mmCIF file of C-alpha atoms and ligand atoms in Angstrom:
data_model
loop_
_atom_site.group_PDB
_atom_site.id
_atom_site.type_symbol
_atom_site.label_atom_id
_atom_site.label_comp_id
_atom_site.label_asym_id
_atom_site.label_seq_id
_atom_site.Cartn_x
_atom_site.Cartn_y
_atom_site.Cartn_z
ATOM 1 C CA MET J 1 35.754 124.171 109.220
ATOM 2 C CA PRO J 2 39.505 125.041 110.847
ATOM 3 C CA HIS J 3 40.882 128.075 109.907
ATOM 4 C CA ALA J 4 45.335 128.056 109.215
ATOM 5 C CA ILE J 5 47.411 131.079 108.413
ATOM 6 C CA ARG J 6 48.100 130.395 104.084
ATOM 7 C CA VAL J 7 51.456 131.713 102.153
ATOM 8 C CA HIS J 8 50.016 131.254 98.089
ATOM 9 C CA GLN J 9 53.552 133.443 97.259
ATOM 10 C CA THR J 10 56.608 134.699 99.157
ATOM 11 C CA GLY J 11 57.543 137.812 100.535
ATOM 12 C CA GLY J 12 56.693 140.702 103.370
ATOM 13 C CA PRO J 13 54.089 139.980 106.119
ATOM 14 C CA GLU J 14 50.910 140.575 104.029
ATOM 15 C CA VAL J 15 51.624 137.377 102.275
ATOM 16 C CA LEU J 16 50.171 135.924 105.441
ATOM 17 C CA LYS J 17 45.843 134.933 104.993
ATOM 18 C CA TRP J 18 43.919 133.979 107.806
ATOM 19 C CA GLU J 19 41.927 130.782 105.695
ATOM 20 C CA GLU J 20 39.623 127.746 106.183
ATOM 21 C CA ILE J 21 41.289 124.960 105.742
ATOM 22 C CA GLU J 22 40.296 121.290 104.876
ATOM 23 C CA VAL J 23 42.146 119.070 107.021
ATOM 24 C CA GLY J 24 41.256 115.334 106.743
ATOM 25 C CA LYS J 25 41.985 112.168 108.306
ATOM 26 C CA PRO J 26 45.288 111.345 109.256
ATOM 27 C CA GLY J 27 46.646 108.575 106.672
ATOM 28 C CA PRO J 28 49.067 105.632 108.339
ATOM 29 C CA GLY J 29 52.150 107.496 110.532
ATOM 30 C CA GLN J 30 49.774 110.469 111.461
ATOM 31 C CA VAL J 31 47.903 111.755 113.872
ATOM 32 C CA ARG J 32 45.127 114.855 113.910
ATOM 33 C CA LEU J 33 46.635 117.795 116.323
ATOM 34 C CA ARG J 34 44.066 119.962 117.217
ATOM 35 C CA GLN J 35 46.283 123.717 118.607
ATOM 36 C CA GLU J 36 46.160 124.556 121.265
ATOM 37 C CA ALA J 37 48.850 127.037 120.788
ATOM 38 C CA ALA J 38 52.002 127.819 118.721
ATOM 39 C CA GLY J 39 55.132 128.999 118.235
ATOM 40 C CA LEU J 40 56.858 132.482 116.619
ATOM 41 C CA ASN J 41 60.202 131.830 115.429
ATOM 42 C CA PHE J 42 62.352 133.127 113.163
ATOM 43 C CA ILE J 43 62.660 130.851 110.252
ATOM 44 C CA ASP J 44 59.321 131.092 109.763
ATOM 45 C CA VAL J 45 60.363 134.581 108.303
ATOM 46 C CA TYR J 46 62.923 132.945 106.318
ATOM 47 C CA HIS J 47 59.636 130.623 105.535
ATOM 48 C CA ARG J 48 57.711 133.403 104.756
ATOM 49 C CA THR J 49 60.206 135.807 102.020
ATOM 50 C CA GLY J 50 61.644 132.299 100.102
ATOM 51 C CA LEU J 51 64.962 132.595 101.239
ATOM 52 C CA TYR J 52 64.254 128.752 103.028
ATOM 53 C CA PRO J 53 62.034 127.982 100.081
ATOM 54 C CA GLN J 54 58.506 125.604 100.131
ATOM 55 C CA PRO J 55 56.228 124.511 98.014
ATOM 56 C CA LEU J 56 53.668 126.724 97.505
ATOM 57 C CA PRO J 57 51.369 126.905 99.570
ATOM 58 C CA PHE J 58 52.003 125.875 102.336
ATOM 59 C CA THR J 59 50.878 126.445 106.087
ATOM 60 C CA PRO J 60 54.197 127.892 107.657
ATOM 61 C CA GLY J 61 55.200 127.909 111.523
ATOM 62 C CA VAL J 62 57.366 124.531 112.659
ATOM 63 C CA GLU J 63 56.764 124.172 116.718
ATOM 64 C CA GLY J 64 52.889 124.136 117.928
ATOM 65 C CA ALA J 65 51.029 122.285 120.995
ATOM 66 C CA GLY J 66 47.938 120.457 121.868
ATOM 67 C CA VAL J 67 45.360 117.510 122.021
ATOM 68 C CA VAL J 68 45.703 114.526 120.048
ATOM 69 C CA VAL J 69 41.468 114.511 118.284
ATOM 70 C CA ALA J 70 42.603 111.384 115.643
ATOM 71 C CA VAL J 71 45.656 108.476 114.607
ATOM 72 C CA GLY J 72 45.844 106.945 111.770
ATOM 73 C CA ASP J 73 46.898 103.588 110.982
ATOM 74 C CA GLY J 74 49.690 101.855 112.070
ATOM 75 C CA VAL J 75 50.835 104.806 114.765
ATOM 76 C CA LYS J 76 51.794 103.576 118.005
ATOM 77 C CA GLY J 77 52.406 105.265 121.447
ATOM 78 C CA LEU J 78 49.697 107.625 120.613
ATOM 79 C CA LYS J 79 46.086 108.162 121.538
ATOM 80 C CA GLU J 80 43.232 110.272 121.699
ATOM 81 C CA ASP J 81 43.161 113.244 124.181
ATOM 82 C CA ASP J 82 47.670 112.898 124.152
ATOM 83 C CA ARG J 83 48.890 115.659 124.669
ATOM 84 C CA VAL J 84 51.145 116.797 122.214
ATOM 85 C CA ALA J 85 54.410 119.038 121.293
ATOM 86 C CA TYR J 86 56.744 119.206 118.404
ATOM 87 C CA GLY J 87 59.430 121.478 116.863
ATOM 88 C CA GLY J 88 60.353 121.016 113.714
ATOM 89 C CA PRO J 89 57.259 119.878 110.936
ATOM 90 C CA ILE J 90 56.021 122.851 109.085
ATOM 91 C CA GLY J 91 52.168 123.223 109.148
ATOM 92 C CA GLY J 92 52.018 124.651 112.474
ATOM 93 C CA TYR J 93 49.938 128.630 112.096
ATOM 94 C CA ALA J 94 46.512 126.578 112.124
ATOM 95 C CA GLU J 95 44.308 125.203 114.333
ATOM 96 C CA ASP J 96 44.065 121.492 113.157
ATOM 97 C CA ARG J 97 47.175 119.666 111.633
ATOM 98 C CA LEU J 98 47.434 116.486 110.268
ATOM 99 C CA ILE J 99 51.607 115.600 111.221
ATOM 100 C CA ASP J 100 53.074 112.195 111.958
ATOM 101 C CA ALA J 101 52.975 110.594 114.818
ATOM 102 C CA ASP J 102 56.885 109.504 115.121
ATOM 103 C CA ARG J 103 57.630 113.456 115.547
ATOM 104 C CA LEU J 104 55.830 114.790 118.423
ATOM 105 C CA VAL J 105 56.117 114.145 122.393
ATOM 106 C CA LYS J 106 54.011 113.446 124.858
ATOM 107 C CA LEU J 107 53.377 116.168 126.979
ATOM 108 C CA PRO J 108 54.450 116.000 131.040
ATOM 109 C CA ASP J 109 51.142 117.169 133.466
ATOM 110 C CA THR J 110 53.761 119.997 134.376
ATOM 111 C CA ILE J 111 54.188 122.041 130.745
ATOM 112 C CA SER J 112 51.567 123.749 129.463
ATOM 113 C CA SER J 113 50.491 123.749 125.711
ATOM 114 C CA GLU J 114 51.772 127.561 125.852
ATOM 115 C CA GLN J 115 54.913 126.838 126.998
ATOM 116 C CA ALA J 116 55.154 124.005 125.230
ATOM 117 C CA ALA J 117 55.004 125.528 121.841
ATOM 118 C CA ALA J 118 57.139 129.022 123.178
ATOM 119 C CA MET J 119 60.152 126.373 123.907
ATOM 120 C CA MET J 120 60.685 123.114 121.395
ATOM 121 C CA LEU J 121 62.024 124.673 118.600
ATOM 122 C CA GLN J 122 63.745 127.190 120.776
ATOM 123 C CA GLY J 123 65.256 125.163 123.547
ATOM 124 C CA MET J 124 65.645 121.892 121.196
ATOM 125 C CA THR J 125 67.747 124.879 119.601
ATOM 126 C CA ALA J 126 69.695 125.557 122.727
ATOM 127 C CA GLN J 127 69.858 121.459 124.175
ATOM 128 C CA MET J 128 71.615 121.014 120.355
ATOM 129 C CA LEU J 129 74.440 123.434 120.801
ATOM 130 C CA LEU J 130 75.068 123.268 124.807
ATOM 131 C CA ARG J 131 75.283 119.567 124.728
ATOM 132 C CA SER J 132 75.860 118.553 120.937
ATOM 133 C CA VAL J 133 77.675 121.253 118.519
ATOM 134 C CA HIS J 134 79.703 122.450 120.941
ATOM 135 C CA ARG J 135 79.917 121.263 124.822
ATOM 136 C CA VAL J 136 80.355 124.341 127.047
ATOM 137 C CA GLN J 137 82.284 123.344 130.309
ATOM 138 C CA ALA J 138 82.377 124.872 133.159
ATOM 139 C CA GLY J 139 84.431 127.438 133.757
ATOM 140 C CA GLU J 140 83.821 128.514 129.943
ATOM 141 C CA THR J 141 82.943 132.098 129.070
ATOM 142 C CA ILE J 142 80.980 131.994 126.014
ATOM 143 C CA LEU J 143 79.760 134.834 123.595
ATOM 144 C CA VAL J 144 75.398 134.310 122.505
ATOM 145 C CA GLN J 145 74.769 136.555 120.103
ATOM 146 C CA ALA J 146 70.869 138.416 120.113
ATOM 147 C CA ALA J 147 71.044 136.744 124.004
ATOM 148 C CA ALA J 148 67.998 138.956 124.952
ATOM 149 C CA GLY J 149 66.365 136.596 121.552
ATOM 150 C CA GLY J 150 63.877 132.838 121.855
ATOM 151 C CA VAL J 151 66.755 131.141 121.208
ATOM 152 C CA GLY J 152 69.047 133.617 123.751
ATOM 153 C CA LEU J 153 67.375 133.771 126.703
ATOM 154 C CA ILE J 154 67.141 129.715 126.360
ATOM 155 C CA LEU J 155 71.064 129.689 125.897
ATOM 156 C CA CYS J 156 72.005 132.111 128.581
ATOM 157 C CA GLN J 157 70.403 130.456 131.045
ATOM 158 C CA TRP J 158 71.137 126.685 129.596
ATOM 159 C CA ALA J 159 74.855 127.873 129.513
ATOM 160 C CA LYS J 160 75.246 128.993 133.329
ATOM 161 C CA GLU J 161 73.890 126.412 134.803
ATOM 162 C CA LEU J 162 76.193 123.886 132.897
ATOM 163 C CA GLY J 163 79.275 126.174 134.935
ATOM 164 C CA ALA J 164 80.210 128.950 131.951
ATOM 165 C CA THR J 165 80.138 132.600 131.803
ATOM 166 C CA VAL J 166 78.099 133.870 129.615
ATOM 167 C CA ILE J 167 78.383 137.143 127.482
ATOM 168 C CA GLY J 168 76.101 138.066 125.396
ATOM 169 C CA THR J 169 75.082 141.088 122.766
ATOM 170 C CA VAL J 170 71.736 142.671 122.749
ATOM 171 C CA GLY J 171 70.394 145.096 120.714
ATOM 172 C CA SER J 172 68.973 147.772 123.650
ATOM 173 C CA ASP J 173 69.593 148.770 126.886
ATOM 174 C CA GLU J 174 65.923 146.803 127.957
ATOM 175 C CA LYS J 175 66.890 143.778 126.286
ATOM 176 C CA ALA J 176 70.379 143.653 128.260
ATOM 177 C CA GLU J 177 68.382 143.848 131.879
ATOM 178 C CA LEU J 178 66.791 140.369 130.374
ATOM 179 C CA ALA J 179 69.178 139.074 129.166
ATOM 180 C CA ARG J 180 71.155 139.906 132.835
ATOM 181 C CA ALA J 181 68.301 138.748 134.434
ATOM 182 C CA HIS J 182 68.591 135.340 132.744
ATOM 183 C CA GLY J 183 71.961 134.025 133.432
ATOM 184 C CA CYS J 184 73.776 136.643 130.817
ATOM 185 C CA ASP J 185 77.131 137.727 133.186
ATOM 186 C CA TYR J 186 78.002 140.969 130.466
ATOM 187 C CA PRO J 187 74.992 142.019 128.218
ATOM 188 C CA ILE J 188 77.280 144.286 125.042
ATOM 189 C CA VAL J 189 74.339 146.382 123.369
ATOM 190 C CA TYR J 190 76.123 145.539 120.440
ATOM 191 C CA THR J 191 73.564 148.518 118.635
ATOM 192 C CA ARG J 192 76.612 151.155 120.217
ATOM 193 C CA GLN J 193 78.965 149.202 122.225
ATOM 194 C CA ASP J 194 82.421 147.387 120.169
ATOM 195 C CA PHE J 195 81.403 143.590 121.124
ATOM 196 C CA VAL J 196 84.944 142.691 119.581
ATOM 197 C CA ALA J 197 86.776 144.615 122.171
ATOM 198 C CA GLU J 198 83.812 144.162 124.458
ATOM 199 C CA VAL J 199 84.638 140.370 124.598
ATOM 200 C CA ALA J 200 88.500 140.808 123.957
ATOM 201 C CA ARG J 201 88.938 143.292 128.280
ATOM 202 C CA ILE J 202 85.968 140.883 129.601
ATOM 203 C CA THR J 203 88.552 138.234 128.873
ATOM 204 C CA ASP J 204 91.905 140.396 129.584
ATOM 205 C CA GLY J 205 92.250 138.761 125.678
ATOM 206 C CA ASN J 206 92.226 135.864 125.786
ATOM 207 C CA LYS J 207 88.810 135.390 123.800
ATOM 208 C CA VAL J 208 86.213 132.341 124.315
ATOM 209 C CA PRO J 209 86.366 128.709 122.959
ATOM 210 C CA VAL J 210 82.976 129.135 120.956
ATOM 211 C CA VAL J 211 81.078 132.182 119.539
ATOM 212 C CA TYR J 212 76.659 130.859 119.086
ATOM 213 C CA ASP J 213 75.088 133.335 116.686
ATOM 214 C CA GLY J 214 72.013 133.530 114.890
ATOM 215 C CA VAL J 215 72.841 137.045 113.974
ATOM 216 C CA GLY J 216 73.910 136.088 110.890
ATOM 217 C CA LYS J 217 75.604 138.609 108.213
ATOM 218 C CA ASP J 218 76.235 140.986 110.207
ATOM 219 C CA THR J 219 78.261 140.034 113.123
ATOM 220 C CA PHE J 220 79.830 136.967 111.637
ATOM 221 C CA MET J 221 82.760 138.504 110.188
ATOM 222 C CA LYS J 222 83.513 140.054 113.946
ATOM 223 C CA SER J 223 81.918 136.705 115.978
ATOM 224 C CA LEU J 224 85.947 135.329 113.814
ATOM 225 C CA ASP J 225 87.662 137.656 116.250
ATOM 226 C CA CYS J 226 85.903 136.803 119.271
ATOM 227 C CA LEU J 227 87.631 133.852 119.382
ATOM 228 C CA ALA J 228 90.475 132.215 120.471
ATOM 229 C CA ARG J 229 93.070 130.132 118.981
ATOM 230 C CA ARG J 230 91.389 126.881 117.175
ATOM 231 C CA GLY J 231 88.066 128.183 118.727
ATOM 232 C CA MET J 232 84.773 127.093 117.170
ATOM 233 C CA MET J 233 82.072 129.247 115.331
ATOM 234 C CA VAL J 234 78.884 127.871 116.159
ATOM 235 C CA SER J 235 76.569 129.855 113.103
ATOM 236 C CA TYR J 236 72.947 128.515 113.699
ATOM 237 C CA GLY J 237 71.232 131.318 111.912
ATOM 238 C CA ASN J 238 70.752 134.904 109.799
ATOM 239 C CA ALA J 239 68.130 137.070 111.258
ATOM 240 C CA SER J 240 69.895 139.728 110.078
ATOM 241 C CA GLY J 241 70.721 138.128 106.646
ATOM 242 C CA PRO J 242 72.845 134.999 105.565
ATOM 243 C CA VAL J 243 76.793 134.995 105.771
ATOM 244 C CA GLU J 244 78.110 135.854 102.466
ATOM 245 C CA PRO J 245 80.720 133.252 101.227
ATOM 246 C CA PHE J 246 84.255 134.434 102.258
ATOM 247 C CA PRO J 247 87.614 132.336 101.623
ATOM 248 C CA THR J 248 88.430 129.764 104.700
ATOM 249 C CA THR J 249 92.044 130.708 104.206
ATOM 250 C CA ILE J 250 90.748 133.456 106.950
ATOM 251 C CA LEU J 251 89.109 130.961 109.308
ATOM 252 C CA ALA J 252 93.239 130.337 109.161
ATOM 253 C CA GLN J 253 94.222 133.278 109.465
ATOM 254 C CA LYS J 254 91.783 134.024 112.852
ATOM 255 C CA GLY J 255 93.359 131.027 114.840
ATOM 256 C CA SER J 256 92.749 128.030 113.424
ATOM 257 C CA LEU J 257 89.351 127.756 113.603
ATOM 258 C CA PHE J 258 86.049 125.614 113.355
ATOM 259 C CA LEU J 259 83.336 126.442 111.359
ATOM 260 C CA THR J 260 80.058 124.668 111.263
ATOM 261 C CA ARG J 261 76.419 125.550 110.662
ATOM 262 C CA PRO J 262 74.127 123.115 112.431
ATOM 263 C CA THR J 263 70.802 122.460 112.101
ATOM 264 C CA LEU J 264 67.889 121.095 114.523
ATOM 265 C CA TYR J 265 67.317 118.731 112.068
ATOM 266 C CA ASP J 266 70.247 117.313 111.422
ATOM 267 C CA TYR J 267 70.457 116.793 115.790
ATOM 268 C CA ALA J 268 67.296 115.242 116.064
ATOM 269 C CA ILE J 269 66.082 112.580 113.254
ATOM 270 C CA THR J 270 66.610 109.780 115.613
ATOM 271 C CA ARG J 271 63.432 108.931 117.586
ATOM 272 C CA ALA J 272 66.074 108.582 119.973
ATOM 273 C CA GLU J 273 68.276 111.733 118.932
ATOM 274 C CA LEU J 274 65.006 113.429 119.282
ATOM 275 C CA GLU J 275 63.140 111.780 123.391
ATOM 276 C CA THR J 276 66.751 112.820 124.196
ATOM 277 C CA SER J 277 66.994 116.804 123.081
ATOM 278 C CA ALA J 278 63.299 116.851 124.083
ATOM 279 C CA ASN J 279 63.642 115.199 127.750
ATOM 280 C CA GLU J 280 66.685 117.092 128.747
ATOM 281 C CA LEU J 281 63.820 120.325 127.759
ATOM 282 C CA PHE J 282 61.715 119.023 129.628
ATOM 283 C CA ASP J 283 63.627 118.600 132.486
ATOM 284 C CA ILE J 284 65.581 121.363 132.969
ATOM 285 C CA VAL J 285 62.670 123.456 132.464
ATOM 286 C CA ALA J 286 60.615 121.736 135.288
ATOM 287 C CA SER J 287 63.706 121.707 138.062
ATOM 288 C CA GLY J 288 63.222 125.555 137.751
ATOM 289 C CA LYS J 289 67.113 126.276 136.130
ATOM 290 C CA VAL J 290 65.849 127.321 133.047
ATOM 291 C CA LYS J 291 62.408 129.643 132.853
ATOM 292 C CA VAL J 292 61.159 130.153 128.844
ATOM 293 C CA GLU J 293 59.925 133.627 128.729
ATOM 294 C CA ILE J 294 56.684 134.447 126.660
ATOM 295 C CA LYS J 295 57.061 137.953 126.235
ATOM 296 C CA GLN J 296 54.477 138.356 123.622
ATOM 297 C CA ARG J 297 51.470 137.073 122.513
ATOM 298 C CA PHE J 298 48.784 137.334 118.980
ATOM 299 C CA ALA J 299 46.267 135.391 118.062
ATOM 300 C CA LEU J 300 46.990 133.070 115.463
ATOM 301 C CA LYS J 301 44.797 134.699 112.797
ATOM 302 C CA ASP J 302 47.198 138.011 113.548
ATOM 303 C CA ALA J 303 50.764 136.746 112.666
ATOM 304 C CA ALA J 304 51.451 138.893 110.346
ATOM 305 C CA GLU J 305 51.566 141.100 113.422
ATOM 306 C CA ALA J 306 53.959 138.720 115.037
ATOM 307 C CA HIS J 307 56.260 138.308 112.300
ATOM 308 C CA ARG J 308 56.956 142.586 111.821
ATOM 309 C CA ALA J 309 57.236 142.955 115.004
ATOM 310 C CA LEU J 310 59.841 140.275 115.549
ATOM 311 C CA GLU J 311 61.105 141.252 112.190
ATOM 312 C CA ALA J 312 61.539 144.970 113.728
ATOM 313 C CA ARG J 313 63.940 143.371 116.995
ATOM 314 C CA LYS J 314 60.653 144.983 119.055
ATOM 315 C CA THR J 315 60.282 141.071 119.889
ATOM 316 C CA SER J 316 62.375 139.647 123.229
ATOM 317 C CA GLY J 317 62.317 135.980 124.550
ATOM 318 C CA SER J 318 59.609 133.778 123.321
ATOM 319 C CA THR J 319 56.686 134.103 121.207
ATOM 320 C CA VAL J 320 53.280 132.731 121.042
ATOM 321 C CA LEU J 321 50.295 132.619 118.585
ATOM 322 C CA THR J 322 46.934 132.020 120.690
ATOM 323 C CA ILE J 323 43.940 129.637 119.289
HETATM 324 N N1 NAP F 1 69.945 125.260 113.393
HETATM 325 C C1 NAP F 1 69.100 125.903 113.790
HETATM 326 O O1 NAP F 1 68.581 124.447 113.746
HETATM 327 C C2 NAP F 1 68.004 127.138 114.581
HETATM 328 C C3 NAP F 1 67.228 126.460 115.310
HETATM 329 C C4 NAP F 1 66.526 126.964 115.486
HETATM 330 C C5 NAP F 1 66.385 128.832 115.783
HETATM 331 N N2 NAP F 1 67.651 129.404 114.640
HETATM 332 C C6 NAP F 1 67.661 130.423 114.420
HETATM 333 O O2 NAP F 1 67.568 130.975 116.182
HETATM 334 C C7 NAP F 1 68.522 132.457 115.737
HETATM 335 C C8 NAP F 1 67.753 133.491 117.191
HETATM 336 O O3 NAP F 1 65.655 132.743 116.681
HETATM 337 P P1 NAP F 1 64.560 133.276 117.606
HETATM 338 O O4 NAP F 1 63.038 132.837 116.600
HETATM 339 O O5 NAP F 1 65.471 132.569 118.997
HETATM 340 O O6 NAP F 1 64.629 134.537 117.333
HETATM 341 P P2 NAP F 1 64.898 135.920 118.422
HETATM 342 O O7 NAP F 1 66.304 135.885 118.532
HETATM 343 O O8 NAP F 1 63.309 135.896 118.647
HETATM 344 O O9 NAP F 1 64.710 137.097 116.765
HETATM 345 C C9 NAP F 1 66.034 137.804 116.646
HETATM 346 C C10 NAP F 1 66.982 138.607 116.595
HETATM 347 O O10 NAP F 1 67.777 138.865 116.267
HETATM 348 C C11 NAP F 1 68.676 139.609 116.449
HETATM 349 N N3 NAP F 1 69.304 140.792 115.000
HETATM 350 C C12 NAP F 1 69.884 141.188 115.139
HETATM 351 N N4 NAP F 1 70.173 142.050 113.633
HETATM 352 C C13 NAP F 1 69.095 141.450 113.104
HETATM 353 C C14 NAP F 1 68.219 141.766 111.732
HETATM 354 N N5 NAP F 1 69.060 142.680 111.205
HETATM 355 N N6 NAP F 1 66.639 141.798 112.521
HETATM 356 C C15 NAP F 1 66.141 141.181 113.001
HETATM 357 N N7 NAP F 1 66.567 140.732 113.944
HETATM 358 C C16 NAP F 1 67.972 140.203 113.974
HETATM 359 C C17 NAP F 1 67.601 140.786 117.496
HETATM 360 O O11 NAP F 1 68.097 140.457 118.673
HETATM 361 P P3 NAP F 1 68.271 142.235 118.785
HETATM 362 O O12 NAP F 1 67.571 143.434 118.805
HETATM 363 O O13 NAP F 1 68.939 141.703 120.776
HETATM 364 O O14 NAP F 1 69.861 142.653 118.572
HETATM 365 C C18 NAP F 1 66.433 139.845 117.141
HETATM 366 O O15 NAP F 1 65.116 140.042 118.424
HETATM 367 C C19 NAP F 1 67.848 132.796 114.311
HETATM 368 O O16 NAP F 1 68.622 132.937 113.296
HETATM 369 C C20 NAP F 1 67.128 131.326 113.754
HETATM 370 O O17 NAP F 1 66.904 130.983 112.337
HETATM 371 C C21 NAP F 1 68.224 128.231 114.230
#
């Protein structure tokens, strides 16, 4: 029988249990996927703790890649042995899983299952942020919070390729070097430097038209102070905790700012949106302009260890759970 990580009650990493599972046959519109690798994402922590509630029990994980081993009724465009990947549908920490076929994309030969598991969610998120939420223009200077993280490293490289100057915050000197090597022109070690003052200094007081902030609670208010008039605050995650409620008059006081809180689920809903996002990601990775750095690997059964490392800010780049 295949195994999966199951969560029966929300809590710390210890609630991630390695268990045998019954997978069964795919229903209409579904396929059974034999996974070759799964991705680790910060949203897995939110699901595990209950910040983003899920019906219990559940299998966490929103990113994976592998081979189709059975096809349900009515599935078009996929057959047994196809190599596929996804970023989104929960249930990824599993050796085998059922999944809706219309959420899968076929993998080009140039991209391995491990690479796909490392980049589908984070890469499509970067595509959403840079190409839809705020279309980065050549010549813009942008601020990326947690620039050495999974989404962060992809954002830095892709934004650089679009012709932007990238300022990024990071938690250590080591992460600063990593971000610099991936397109971040000005890494700021925000655990010891005041990033608001640094952004003002780097931009000669002009500040930036957009901030991409996946850190949340600890950086949100200061991120607003980095924005030029009518700038766009893109709050896309809560690694340090959810942003606290605040009066919207603050957006007026700080320069008629825009605020958005996007999720990939709302930007890759239709099949056409999903394919555009995945294809743009595959193209830029195939071109070598964005490199997906797998900096950590953990066996899937050791997912709890992976969560501890992620929450302790000990990871950088992408993390793969090996199967
Ligand atoms: N909206 C969407 O659709 C969407 C989709 C995917 C991801 N996300 C969000 O994107 C963000 C990045 O995700 P990721 O999977 O790539 O994770 P990640 O960036 O690899 O890991 C999170 C990073 O946040 C920083 N951080 C700052 N304060 C922290 C704290 N108190 N606890 C933990 N980490 C802290 C750490 O970097 P430093 O040590 O450098 O500070 C840490 O490495 C997350 O907020 C995630 O929820 C959103």
